[in-house]
Coordinates of C-alpha atoms and ligand atoms in Angstrom, one line a residue:
M208 CA 0.0 0.0 0.0
V209 CA 2.7 2.4 0.9
R210 CA 4.6 1.8 -2.3
V211 CA 1.4 2.3 -4.3
V212 CA 1.0 5.7 -2.7
R213 CA 4.5 6.6 -3.6
R214 CA 4.5 5.7 -7.3
N215 CA 1.2 7.4 -7.9
E216 CA 2.4 10.5 -6.0
E217 CA 5.6 10.7 -8.0
V218 CA 3.6 10.7 -11.3
E219 CA 1.1 13.1 -9.8
A220 CA 4.0 15.4 -8.9
V221 CA 5.6 15.3 -12.3
L222 CA 2.3 16.0 -14.1
Q223 CA 1.6 18.8 -11.7
E224 CA 5.0 20.3 -12.3
Y225 CA 4.5 20.1 -16.0
A226 CA 1.2 22.0 -15.6
D227 CA 3.0 24.7 -13.5
L228 CA 5.8 24.9 -16.0
I229 CA 3.3 25.4 -18.9
A230 CA 1.6 28.2 -16.9
I231 CA 4.9 29.9 -16.0
T232 CA 6.1 29.8 -19.6
R233 CA 2.8 31.2 -20.8
G234 CA 1.9 28.1 -22.6
D235 CA -1.6 26.8 -23.5
A236 CA -3.8 27.4 -20.4
F237 CA -6.2 24.6 -21.4
K238 CA -3.3 22.2 -21.7
A239 CA -2.0 23.3 -18.2
R240 CA -5.5 22.7 -16.8
A241 CA -5.7 19.2 -18.4
Y242 CA -2.4 18.2 -16.9
E243 CA -3.4 19.5 -13.5
K244 CA -6.6 17.5 -13.7
A245 CA -4.8 14.3 -14.8
A246 CA -2.3 14.8 -11.9
R247 CA -5.1 14.9 -9.4
A248 CA -6.7 11.8 -10.9
V249 CA -3.5 9.8 -10.9
G250 CA -2.7 10.9 -7.3
G251 CA -6.1 9.6 -6.2
C252 CA -6.1 6.4 -8.2
A253 CA -6.4 3.4 -5.9
R254 CA -4.2 1.1 -8.1
D255 CA -0.5 1.3 -8.6
V256 CA -0.1 3.2 -11.9
S257 CA 3.2 1.5 -12.6
R258 CA 1.3 -1.8 -12.9
L259 CA -1.4 -0.6 -15.3
S260 CA -1.6 -1.5 -18.9
E261 CA -1.7 1.3 -21.5
E262 CA -5.4 0.7 -21.8
E263 CA -6.0 0.8 -18.1
L264 CA -4.0 4.1 -17.9
L265 CA -6.4 5.6 -20.5
G266 CA -9.2 4.6 -18.2
I267 CA -8.1 7.1 -15.5
P268 CA -10.3 10.2 -15.9
G269 CA -8.5 13.0 -17.7
V270 CA -5.7 10.8 -19.0
G271 CA -5.6 10.8 -22.8
K272 CA -3.0 9.3 -25.2
S273 CA -0.5 12.1 -24.8
I274 CA -0.6 12.2 -21.0
A275 CA -0.5 8.4 -20.8
G276 CA 2.6 8.5 -23.0
K277 CA 4.3 10.8 -20.5
V278 CA 3.3 8.7 -17.6
T279 CA 4.8 5.6 -19.3
E280 CA 8.0 7.6 -20.1
Y281 CA 8.4 8.7 -16.5
L282 CA 7.8 5.2 -15.2
R283 CA 10.3 3.7 -17.6
T284 CA 13.1 6.3 -17.4
G285 CA 12.5 8.4 -14.3
T286 CA 12.1 11.6 -16.3
V287 CA 9.9 13.2 -18.9
G288 CA 11.7 14.9 -21.8
V289 CA 9.3 17.8 -22.3
V290 CA 9.3 18.5 -18.5
E291 CA 13.1 18.7 -18.5
E292 CA 13.0 21.0 -21.5
R293 CA 10.5 23.4 -19.9
R294 CA 12.5 23.2 -16.6
A295 CA 15.5 24.4 -18.5
M296 CA 13.6 27.4 -19.8
I297 CA 12.9 28.7 -16.3
P298 CA 15.5 30.5 -14.3
A299 CA 16.2 29.0 -10.8
G300 CA 15.2 32.3 -9.3
V301 CA 11.6 32.1 -10.6
R302 CA 11.3 28.6 -9.2
E303 CA 12.3 30.1 -5.9
L304 CA 9.7 32.8 -6.2
I305 CA 6.9 30.3 -6.7
T306 CA 7.6 28.6 -3.4
I307 CA 5.9 31.7 -1.9
P308 CA 2.5 30.2 -1.2
T309 CA 0.5 33.3 -2.3
L310 CA 2.4 33.9 -5.5
G311 CA 1.3 32.2 -8.7
P312 CA 3.6 31.2 -11.6
K313 CA 2.4 34.0 -13.9
K314 CA 3.1 36.8 -11.4
A315 CA 6.5 35.2 -10.6
M316 CA 7.4 35.2 -14.2
A317 CA 6.3 38.9 -14.6
L318 CA 8.4 39.9 -11.6
Y319 CA 11.4 38.2 -13.2
E320 CA 11.0 39.6 -16.7
D321 CA 10.0 43.1 -15.8
L322 CA 12.0 43.8 -12.7
S323 CA 14.7 41.1 -12.8
I324 CA 13.6 39.8 -9.4
S325 CA 14.9 36.3 -8.9
S326 CA 14.9 35.6 -5.2
V327 CA 12.5 35.9 -2.3
D328 CA 14.8 38.4 -0.5
E329 CA 15.0 40.6 -3.6
L330 CA 11.2 40.5 -3.9
A331 CA 10.8 41.6 -0.2
E332 CA 13.2 44.4 -0.8
A333 CA 11.5 45.5 -4.1
I334 CA 8.1 45.7 -2.3
R335 CA 9.7 47.7 0.5
R336 CA 11.1 50.1 -2.1
E337 CA 7.7 50.3 -3.8
R338 CA 9.2 49.0 -7.1
L339 CA 6.1 46.9 -7.8
R340 CA 3.8 50.0 -7.8
G341 CA 3.9 50.6 -11.5
L342 CA 3.6 47.0 -12.5
K343 CA 0.4 45.8 -14.3
G344 CA -1.7 43.4 -12.2
F345 CA 0.1 44.2 -8.9
G346 CA -2.1 46.4 -6.6
P347 CA -1.6 47.1 -2.9
K348 CA -3.7 44.0 -2.1
T349 CA -1.3 41.8 -4.1
E350 CA 1.6 43.3 -2.3
E351 CA 0.0 42.6 1.0
N352 CA -0.7 39.0 -0.1
I353 CA 2.9 38.5 -1.2
L354 CA 4.3 39.8 2.0
H355 CA 2.0 37.6 4.0
G356 CA 3.2 34.6 1.8
I357 CA 6.8 35.5 2.5
A358 CA 6.2 35.6 6.2
L359 CA 4.5 32.2 6.1
L360 CA 7.4 30.8 4.1
R361 CA 10.0 32.1 6.6
Q362 CA 8.0 30.7 9.4
A363 CA 8.0 27.3 7.9
G364 CA 11.7 27.7 7.5
G365 CA 12.1 25.2 4.8
R366 CA 10.5 22.4 6.9
I367 CA 8.7 19.7 5.1
D368 CA 5.4 18.0 5.9
L369 CA 5.2 14.7 7.6
H370 CA 3.9 12.7 4.6
T371 CA 6.7 14.0 2.3
A372 CA 9.3 13.2 4.9
M373 CA 7.8 9.7 5.6
A374 CA 7.8 8.8 1.9
V375 CA 11.6 9.6 1.7
A376 CA 12.3 7.8 4.9
E377 CA 10.5 4.7 4.0
E378 CA 12.2 4.5 0.7
V379 CA 15.7 4.9 2.2
V380 CA 14.9 2.4 5.0
A381 CA 13.6 -0.1 2.4
E382 CA 16.8 0.2 0.3
L383 CA 19.3 0.0 3.2
S384 CA 17.4 -2.8 5.0
A385 CA 18.0 -5.0 1.9
L386 CA 21.8 -4.7 2.1
T387 CA 23.8 -7.6 3.7
G388 CA 25.0 -6.9 7.1
C389 CA 22.1 -4.7 8.1
E390 CA 21.0 -5.8 11.5
N391 CA 18.5 -2.9 12.0
C392 CA 17.4 0.1 10.1
V393 CA 14.8 2.8 11.2
Y394 CA 14.1 6.5 10.9
A395 CA 14.7 8.5 14.0
G396 CA 14.6 12.3 14.8
S397 CA 11.5 14.4 14.6
L398 CA 9.9 12.1 12.1
R399 CA 9.9 9.2 14.6
R400 CA 8.4 11.7 17.1
M401 CA 5.8 12.6 14.5
R402 CA 6.4 16.3 14.8
E403 CA 4.1 18.2 12.5
T404 CA 6.9 19.3 10.2
V405 CA 10.3 17.8 9.8
G406 CA 13.6 19.6 9.2
D407 CA 15.6 16.7 7.9
V408 CA 15.2 12.9 7.9
D409 CA 17.5 11.0 10.2
I410 CA 18.1 7.3 9.4
L411 CA 19.9 4.9 11.6
V412 CA 21.5 1.5 10.7
A413 CA 22.9 -1.1 13.0
A414 CA 25.8 -2.9 11.3
R415 CA 29.4 -3.9 11.9
A416 CA 30.7 -2.0 8.8
S417 CA 29.4 1.4 7.8
R418 CA 30.9 1.9 4.3
P419 CA 28.4 -0.1 2.3
F420 CA 25.5 1.8 3.8
M421 CA 27.1 5.2 3.4
D422 CA 27.9 4.4 -0.2
A423 CA 24.5 3.0 -0.9
L424 CA 22.8 6.3 0.3
T425 CA 25.0 8.4 -1.9
A426 CA 24.1 6.2 -4.9
L427 CA 20.3 6.2 -4.5
P428 CA 18.5 7.4 -7.6
A429 CA 16.8 10.1 -5.5
T430 CA 20.1 11.5 -4.3
A431 CA 20.9 14.8 -6.0
E432 CA 23.7 16.1 -3.9
V433 CA 26.1 14.7 -1.3
I434 CA 26.6 17.1 1.5
A435 CA 29.0 15.0 3.6
H436 CA 30.3 11.5 3.2
G437 CA 32.0 9.9 6.1
G438 CA 32.3 6.7 8.1
K439 CA 30.1 8.0 11.0
K440 CA 27.7 10.2 9.2
T441 CA 26.7 10.8 5.6
S442 CA 24.3 13.5 4.5
I443 CA 22.6 13.9 1.2
R444 CA 20.0 16.1 -0.4
T445 CA 17.3 14.4 -2.5
V446 CA 16.0 15.7 -5.9
K447 CA 13.2 17.3 -4.0
G448 CA 15.6 19.2 -1.7
I449 CA 15.1 17.0 1.4
Q450 CA 18.2 16.4 3.5
V451 CA 18.8 12.9 4.8
D452 CA 21.3 12.1 7.5
L453 CA 22.5 8.5 7.9
R454 CA 24.4 7.2 10.9
V455 CA 25.6 3.6 11.2
L456 CA 25.9 2.4 14.8
P457 CA 27.7 -0.7 16.1
P458 CA 24.9 -3.2 17.0
H459 CA 25.8 -3.3 20.7
S460 CA 25.1 0.5 21.0
W461 CA 21.9 0.4 19.0
G462 CA 19.5 1.3 21.8
A463 CA 21.6 4.2 23.0
G464 CA 22.0 5.6 19.5
L465 CA 18.3 5.2 18.8
Q466 CA 17.5 7.0 22.0
Y467 CA 20.0 9.8 21.3
F468 CA 19.1 10.5 17.7
T469 CA 15.4 10.3 18.3
G470 CA 15.6 13.3 20.5
S471 CA 14.1 15.7 21.1
K472 CA 17.1 17.7 22.3
A473 CA 15.0 18.9 25.2
H474 CA 14.1 15.4 26.2
N475 CA 17.7 14.2 25.9
I476 CA 19.0 17.0 28.1
R477 CA 16.6 15.6 30.8
T478 CA 17.8 12.0 30.3
R479 CA 21.5 13.0 30.4
T480 CA 20.9 15.0 33.6
M481 CA 19.2 12.0 35.2
A482 CA 22.2 9.9 34.2
V483 CA 24.6 12.3 35.9
R484 CA 22.5 12.2 39.0
H485 CA 23.0 8.4 39.0
G486 CA 26.7 8.9 38.7
L487 CA 26.5 7.8 35.0
K488 CA 27.2 9.3 31.6
L489 CA 24.8 8.9 28.8
S490 CA 26.0 9.2 25.2
E491 CA 24.9 7.9 21.8
Y492 CA 27.1 4.9 22.6
G493 CA 25.6 3.9 25.8
I494 CA 25.4 4.5 29.5
F495 CA 28.8 4.4 31.3
E496 CA 29.9 4.4 34.8
V497 CA 31.9 7.5 35.5
P498 CA 35.2 6.4 37.2
G499 CA 35.7 7.6 40.7
K500 CA 32.0 8.4 41.1
G501 CA 29.6 6.4 43.2
T502 CA 26.3 5.3 41.7
K503 CA 24.4 7.4 44.2
G504 CA 24.5 10.7 45.9
T505 CA 26.1 12.7 43.1
K506 CA 23.6 15.4 43.1
G507 CA 24.5 19.1 42.7
T508 CA 25.6 21.1 39.7
K509 CA 29.3 20.8 40.3
S510 CA 29.5 17.0 39.9
A511 CA 26.9 17.2 37.1
K512 CA 29.0 19.5 35.1
G513 CA 32.1 17.5 35.7
A514 CA 30.5 14.3 34.5
A515 CA 28.8 15.8 31.5
S516 CA 32.0 17.2 30.1
G517 CA 33.9 14.0 30.7
K518 CA 36.7 13.8 28.1
A519 CA 36.6 10.2 27.0
A520 CA 33.3 10.6 25.1
G521 CA 32.1 7.3 23.9
A522 CA 35.3 5.5 24.8
E523 CA 35.0 5.1 28.5
G524 CA 35.1 1.3 28.7
R525 CA 32.2 -1.0 28.7
P526 CA 28.7 0.5 28.8
V527 CA 26.3 -0.7 31.5
A528 CA 23.4 -0.4 29.1
S529 CA 23.2 0.3 25.4
R530 CA 21.6 -2.5 23.4
T531 CA 18.0 -1.5 23.5
E532 CA 16.1 1.7 24.3
D533 CA 14.3 -0.3 27.0
E534 CA 17.6 -1.1 28.7
V535 CA 18.8 2.5 28.5
Y536 CA 15.6 3.9 30.0
A537 CA 15.5 1.2 32.7
R538 CA 19.1 2.0 33.8
L539 CA 17.8 5.6 34.4
G540 CA 14.9 4.2 36.5
L541 CA 12.4 5.0 33.8
P542 CA 9.9 2.9 31.7
W543 CA 10.4 3.1 28.0
I544 CA 8.9 6.4 26.8
P545 CA 7.0 6.5 23.4
P546 CA 8.9 8.7 20.9
T547 CA 5.7 10.9 20.4
L548 CA 6.0 12.0 24.0
R549 CA 9.7 12.9 24.0
E550 CA 9.5 16.7 24.0
D551 CA 10.1 17.4 27.7
R552 CA 6.4 18.3 28.2
G553 CA 6.1 16.4 31.4
E554 CA 6.8 12.9 30.2
I555 CA 9.7 12.4 32.6
E556 CA 7.7 13.6 35.5
A557 CA 4.8 11.3 34.5
A558 CA 7.1 8.4 34.1
L559 CA 8.5 8.9 37.6
G560 CA 5.2 9.7 39.1
D561 CA 1.6 8.8 38.1
G562 CA 2.7 6.8 35.1
L563 CA 2.7 7.5 31.3
P564 CA -0.6 7.6 29.5
E565 CA -1.5 4.4 27.5
L566 CA -1.5 6.2 24.1
V567 CA -4.1 5.6 21.5
T568 CA -2.7 3.5 18.5
E569 CA -3.7 3.1 14.9
D570 CA -5.1 -0.3 15.7
D571 CA -7.4 1.1 18.3
V572 CA -9.3 3.1 15.7
R573 CA -12.4 1.4 14.6
G574 CA -13.5 3.7 11.9
D575 CA -13.2 7.0 10.1
L576 CA -15.8 9.6 10.8
H577 CA -15.0 12.4 8.2
T578 CA -14.6 11.3 4.5
H579 CA -15.8 12.5 1.1
T580 CA -16.9 10.8 -2.1
D581 CA -17.3 12.0 -5.7
L582 CA -20.8 13.2 -4.9
T583 CA -19.0 16.4 -3.8
D584 CA -15.2 17.0 -4.0
G585 CA -13.9 13.5 -3.4
L586 CA -12.3 11.5 -6.2
A587 CA -13.8 8.1 -5.7
P588 CA -17.4 6.8 -5.6
L589 CA -18.9 5.7 -2.4
E590 CA -18.5 2.0 -3.2
E591 CA -14.7 2.3 -3.7
M592 CA -14.2 4.4 -0.5
A593 CA -16.3 1.8 1.5
E594 CA -14.4 -1.1 0.1
A595 CA -11.0 0.5 0.9
A596 CA -12.2 1.3 4.4
A597 CA -13.3 -2.2 5.0
A598 CA -10.0 -3.5 3.8
R599 CA -8.4 -1.5 6.6
G600 CA -10.4 -3.6 9.0
Y601 CA -12.8 -0.9 10.1
A602 CA -16.0 -1.8 12.1
Y603 CA -17.7 1.3 10.9
Y604 CA -17.2 4.1 8.5
A605 CA -19.0 7.5 7.9
V606 CA -19.5 9.2 4.6
T607 CA -19.7 13.0 5.2
D608 CA -20.0 14.9 2.0
H609 CA -20.2 18.6 1.9
A610 CA -23.5 20.4 2.7
P611 CA -25.3 22.9 0.4
D612 CA -23.9 26.2 1.8
L613 CA -20.5 25.4 0.2
Y614 CA -22.1 26.4 -3.1
M615 CA -19.4 25.1 -5.4
E616 CA -20.1 21.5 -4.3
Q617 CA -23.7 21.8 -5.3
M618 CA -25.2 19.5 -2.7
T619 CA -29.0 19.3 -2.6
D620 CA -31.5 17.6 -0.3
E621 CA -32.3 15.1 -3.1
K622 CA -28.6 14.2 -3.6
A623 CA -28.1 13.7 0.1
L624 CA -31.2 11.5 0.4
A625 CA -30.3 9.4 -2.7
Q626 CA -26.8 8.9 -1.2
R627 CA -28.4 7.9 2.1
R628 CA -30.5 5.2 0.3
R629 CA -27.3 3.8 -1.2
V630 CA -25.5 3.9 2.1
R631 CA -28.3 1.9 3.6
E632 CA -28.2 -0.7 0.8
L633 CA -24.5 -1.1 1.2
D634 CA -24.6 -1.2 5.0
G635 CA -22.8 -4.4 6.1
A636 CA -22.0 -5.4 2.5
Y637 CA -18.2 -5.0 3.0
H638 CA -17.0 -7.5 5.5
G639 CA -19.9 -6.6 7.7
M640 CA -18.6 -3.0 8.1
R641 CA -21.4 -0.6 9.3
L642 CA -21.8 2.4 7.1
L643 CA -22.9 5.7 8.7
H644 CA -24.5 8.4 6.6
G645 CA -23.1 11.8 7.6
T646 CA -22.4 15.2 6.3
E647 CA -19.8 17.9 6.7
L648 CA -21.8 21.1 7.6
N649 CA -20.6 24.6 7.2
I650 CA -20.5 26.8 10.3
G651 CA -21.8 30.1 9.1
P652 CA -20.5 33.4 10.6
D653 CA -23.2 33.3 13.3
G654 CA -22.6 29.7 14.2
D655 CA -25.6 28.4 12.2
V656 CA -25.3 25.4 10.0
D657 CA -26.8 24.4 6.6
W658 CA -30.0 22.4 7.2
P659 CA -33.0 22.7 9.5
A660 CA -33.3 20.4 12.5
D661 CA -35.7 17.9 11.0
F662 CA -33.4 17.3 8.0
L663 CA -30.3 17.2 10.2
D664 CA -32.0 14.5 12.3
G665 CA -31.9 12.1 9.3
F666 CA -28.1 11.8 9.4
D667 CA -26.2 9.4 11.6
I668 CA -23.4 11.9 12.2
R669 CA -22.7 15.5 11.5
V670 CA -19.2 17.1 11.3
A671 CA -19.3 20.9 11.2
S672 CA -16.5 23.0 10.0
I673 CA -15.5 26.5 9.2
H674 CA -14.9 27.1 5.5
S675 CA -15.4 30.8 5.2
H676 CA -15.2 34.1 7.2
F677 CA -11.8 33.3 8.7
A678 CA -11.2 36.8 9.9
L679 CA -14.0 37.5 12.3
G680 CA -12.8 39.0 15.5
R681 CA -11.9 36.8 18.5
A682 CA -15.1 37.4 20.4
A683 CA -17.3 36.7 17.3
M684 CA -15.3 33.7 16.4
T685 CA -15.6 32.2 19.9
K686 CA -19.4 32.8 19.9
R687 CA -19.6 31.2 16.4
L688 CA -17.9 28.0 17.5
V689 CA -19.6 27.8 20.8
R690 CA -23.0 28.1 19.1
A691 CA -22.1 25.3 16.7
C692 CA -21.3 23.1 19.7
E693 CA -24.6 24.0 21.3
N694 CA -26.4 22.8 18.2
P695 CA -27.9 19.4 19.3
Y696 CA -27.1 17.9 16.0
V697 CA -23.4 18.9 15.6
N698 CA -21.2 16.0 16.7
V699 CA -17.7 16.9 15.6
I700 CA -16.0 20.2 15.0
G701 CA -14.0 19.5 11.8
H702 CA -10.4 20.9 11.5
P703 CA -11.2 23.3 14.3
T704 CA -8.6 26.1 13.7
T705 CA -8.7 25.7 9.9
R706 CA -4.9 26.3 9.7
L707 CA -3.0 25.1 6.7
I708 CA 0.6 24.4 7.8
G709 CA 3.0 26.9 6.2
R710 CA 0.1 28.5 4.3
R711 CA -2.6 29.8 6.5
P712 CA -2.7 30.5 10.2
G713 CA -5.6 29.2 12.3
V714 CA -8.5 31.4 13.2
D715 CA -8.5 33.5 16.3
A716 CA -10.8 32.4 19.2
D717 CA -10.9 32.0 22.9
W718 CA -10.0 28.3 22.6
D719 CA -10.4 27.5 26.3
A720 CA -14.0 28.6 25.9
V721 CA -14.5 26.5 22.8
Y722 CA -13.0 23.4 24.4
A723 CA -15.1 23.8 27.5
A724 CA -18.2 24.1 25.3
C725 CA -17.2 20.9 23.5
A726 CA -16.9 19.1 26.8
R727 CA -20.2 20.5 28.2
T728 CA -22.3 19.7 25.0
G729 CA -20.8 16.4 24.1
T730 CA -19.2 17.7 20.9
A731 CA -16.0 16.1 19.8
L732 CA -13.0 18.0 18.5
E733 CA -11.5 16.7 15.3
V734 CA -7.8 15.7 15.0
N735 CA -7.7 16.1 11.2
A736 CA -5.0 13.8 9.8
Q737 CA -4.4 15.5 6.5
P738 CA -0.6 16.2 6.7
D739 CA -1.0 19.9 5.8
R740 CA -3.7 20.4 8.5
L741 CA -3.0 18.2 11.6
D742 CA -5.8 20.2 13.3
L743 CA -6.1 20.3 16.3
R744 CA -2.4 20.3 16.9
D745 CA -0.6 18.5 19.6
E746 CA -0.4 21.1 22.4
D747 CA -4.0 22.3 21.7
I748 CA -5.1 18.7 22.1
T749 CA -3.5 18.4 25.5
R750 CA -5.3 21.6 26.6
A751 CA -8.7 20.5 25.3
K752 CA -8.3 17.2 27.0
E753 CA -7.5 19.0 30.3
L754 CA -10.8 20.8 29.9
G755 CA -12.7 17.5 29.4
A756 CA -13.2 17.4 25.6
K757 CA -13.4 14.2 23.5
F758 CA -11.8 13.8 20.1
A759 CA -12.3 12.1 16.7
I760 CA -9.2 11.2 14.7
D761 CA -10.4 11.5 11.0
T762 CA -8.6 11.6 7.7
D763 CA -11.0 13.9 5.9
A764 CA -10.2 11.6 3.0
H765 CA -10.9 12.9 -0.5
S766 CA -9.5 9.8 -2.1
V767 CA -8.9 6.1 -1.3
L768 CA -5.2 6.8 -0.6
H769 CA -6.0 9.5 2.0
L770 CA -7.5 6.8 4.3
A771 CA -3.9 5.9 5.1
F772 CA -3.2 9.4 6.4
L773 CA -4.8 8.2 9.7
R774 CA -1.3 7.4 11.0
Y775 CA -0.4 11.1 11.1
G776 CA -3.6 11.9 13.0
V777 CA -2.8 9.1 15.5
G778 CA 0.8 10.4 15.8
T779 CA -0.6 13.9 16.5
A780 CA -3.1 12.6 19.0
Q781 CA -0.3 10.7 20.8
R782 CA 1.7 13.9 20.9
G783 CA -1.3 15.4 22.6
W784 CA -1.2 12.5 25.2
L785 CA -4.6 11.0 24.1
T786 CA -5.6 7.6 25.2
K787 CA -8.2 5.3 23.6
D788 CA -10.9 6.5 25.9
D789 CA -10.4 10.1 24.7
V790 CA -11.1 9.2 21.1
I791 CA -14.7 8.5 20.1
N792 CA -13.9 6.5 17.0
T793 CA -12.1 3.9 19.0
W794 CA -15.3 3.1 20.9
P795 CA -17.7 0.3 20.0
L796 CA -20.5 1.4 17.8
T797 CA -23.2 1.3 20.6
R798 CA -21.1 3.7 22.8
L799 CA -20.4 5.9 19.8
K800 CA -24.1 6.1 18.9
R801 CA -25.0 7.1 22.4
F802 CA -22.4 10.0 22.2
L803 CA -23.8 11.0 18.8
R804 CA -27.3 11.4 20.2
K805 CA -26.0 14.3 22.5
G806 CA -28.8 13.6 25.0
R807 CA -31.5 13.8 22.3
R808 CA -34.1 11.2 22.4
Ligands
LIG99 P1 14.3 18.5 12.8 O1 15.3 17.7 12.0 O2 14.7 19.9 12.9 O3 12.9 18.3 12.5 O4 14.5 17.9 14.3 P2 15.3 16.7 14.9 O5 14.7 16.5 16.3 O6 15.1 15.5 14.0 O7 16.7 17.2 15.0 P3 18.1 16.8 14.3 O8 17.9 16.2 12.9 O9 18.9 18.1 14.3 O10 18.8 15.8 15.2 C1 18.3 14.5 15.4 C2 18.3 14.2 16.9 O11 19.7 14.0 17.3 C3 17.7 15.3 17.8 O12 16.4 15.1 18.0 C4 18.4 15.0 19.1 C5 19.7 14.3 18.7 N1 20.8 15.2 19.2 C6 21.3 15.1 20.4 N2 22.2 16.0 20.6 C7 22.4 16.7 19.6 C8 23.2 17.8 19.2 O13 24.1 18.2 20.0 N3 23.1 18.2 18.0 C9 22.2 17.7 17.1 N4 22.1 18.2 15.9 N5 21.4 16.7 17.4 C10 21.5 16.2 18.6
LIG100 CA1 15.9 15.5 11.8
LIG101 CA1 19.5 15.6 11.3
LIG102 ZN1 -13.6 20.7 5.6

């Protein structure tokens, strides 16, 4: 499944790039649109495109002979001739400009051609000096948008989303695991901790000899540049600009290395300090006894400093613990701590005191409660989505297409009712999975939702989300969300803050008041698993849980492949310290249904 996702996504990316390139170079707009459509369709195709026959390729919506030819060319050679040609026509500076989220390809090209602007810094400077003022198509509003985009870009700081990082990591792990002498291979760092964005990908290998692994990394087809190539650490940059660090550890210090390179830095400072208090030294090679120090009573900053700066780093004799992470934590008097908790946000105290939470896992999730079909903006028909959901082993599954107030989706009462009949027919037809008929309502500026009560009553579940009016003031936004919670039919607040990571900040509200309203009214908060949303985010989840709210971890899937995004939602929920009991879609259907009634009869 993971591989299918990757091949299709690669093709999607190359078709999308071609569409962008056509637009930048002022090519045929219809053609650009056609490629964009085809890209989306391939990305959402449930079957591995690299295994499709020519005829089957042509069966994908929007894929004609010419596009199919390019797909085949890419799958065979790894590149597409015409894409390479167009790429060469575009200066690198323009490509940098279009990384600004609010700047389209055409405007980027105009800035380059008319003002010779070829970097983000130059653009910021040009706006400051009002050089854009005379340019056709660039009003003050555009300037404001561009500045906002630049700010977002700088905030993101070149960090990549979880899904992009995961794809690279899994590819590298698969390649290196296949080499002889590989005793272990995993990804560590922020990716293992499931942080919402990732700076670089850290890969660890346990093996006696490091060379073959270092060489293999530099020789991967995805490797575009070798940043450093050594026996202890090798770093490369992929064709997509993602940095990968590889470290090869001796098998006997695997646990210590894994602990060290998983981080976070803040967590590791805590574990190192604990080691010092025990008269020990913790490094990436293991836990060592510090000569001349007892194993007890070495408290105090002086001895702590002395031990931490011990000279013989990594070479102080035999470690007392190093083989597994379990062993390392145990030697510090701690239980093994799940990577998603390792941020120094109280996990050490919990481990020493009341105990760590028993975190919700992907296996605990019994169904997805926010998904779309091609009745609105999803790519796949109901039948395909349901079949794929059942293949994931779900006990239940909710279809929640958009409601009428999102005009572009053109939902009507008739369409919703027809879909409901179909849902009822198919209920139980896929390995006994129960199908729920739901909808994703729009929370209007006053907190009202699309349909009247009697129509809402006909659904099994209603997600309600903000899709417009993002800039209400704090007080009005709070009232709006609280009112939605108080609606007896609203069960889940979808993507509550509406942020898009690196592109759009979340809306402003008194979130404590919203969480309290959720708790009071029996309305769940969504943990939206789309990698560019992850909304609510980790620390907000913790706060909402403190105030008594419940959660639904949902993919908001718009295609079959999106169902697999659940892992990112679960990772985020874990980072928010959620247990199974906090998450309504881990519950048996009878308990879930009681929750969904919100005390209604
Ligand atoms: P990222 O890459 O910015 O998303 O965050 P991380 O946490 O993956 O950080 P990274 O890649 O710099 O380093 C990986 C882990 O190595 C980090 O979480 C903790 C560990 N580490 C421990 N001590 C140090 C240190 O002194 N320097 C660095 N760079 N890493 C350290
Ligand atoms: Ca990293
Ligand atoms: Ca790193
Ligand atoms: Zn939505």
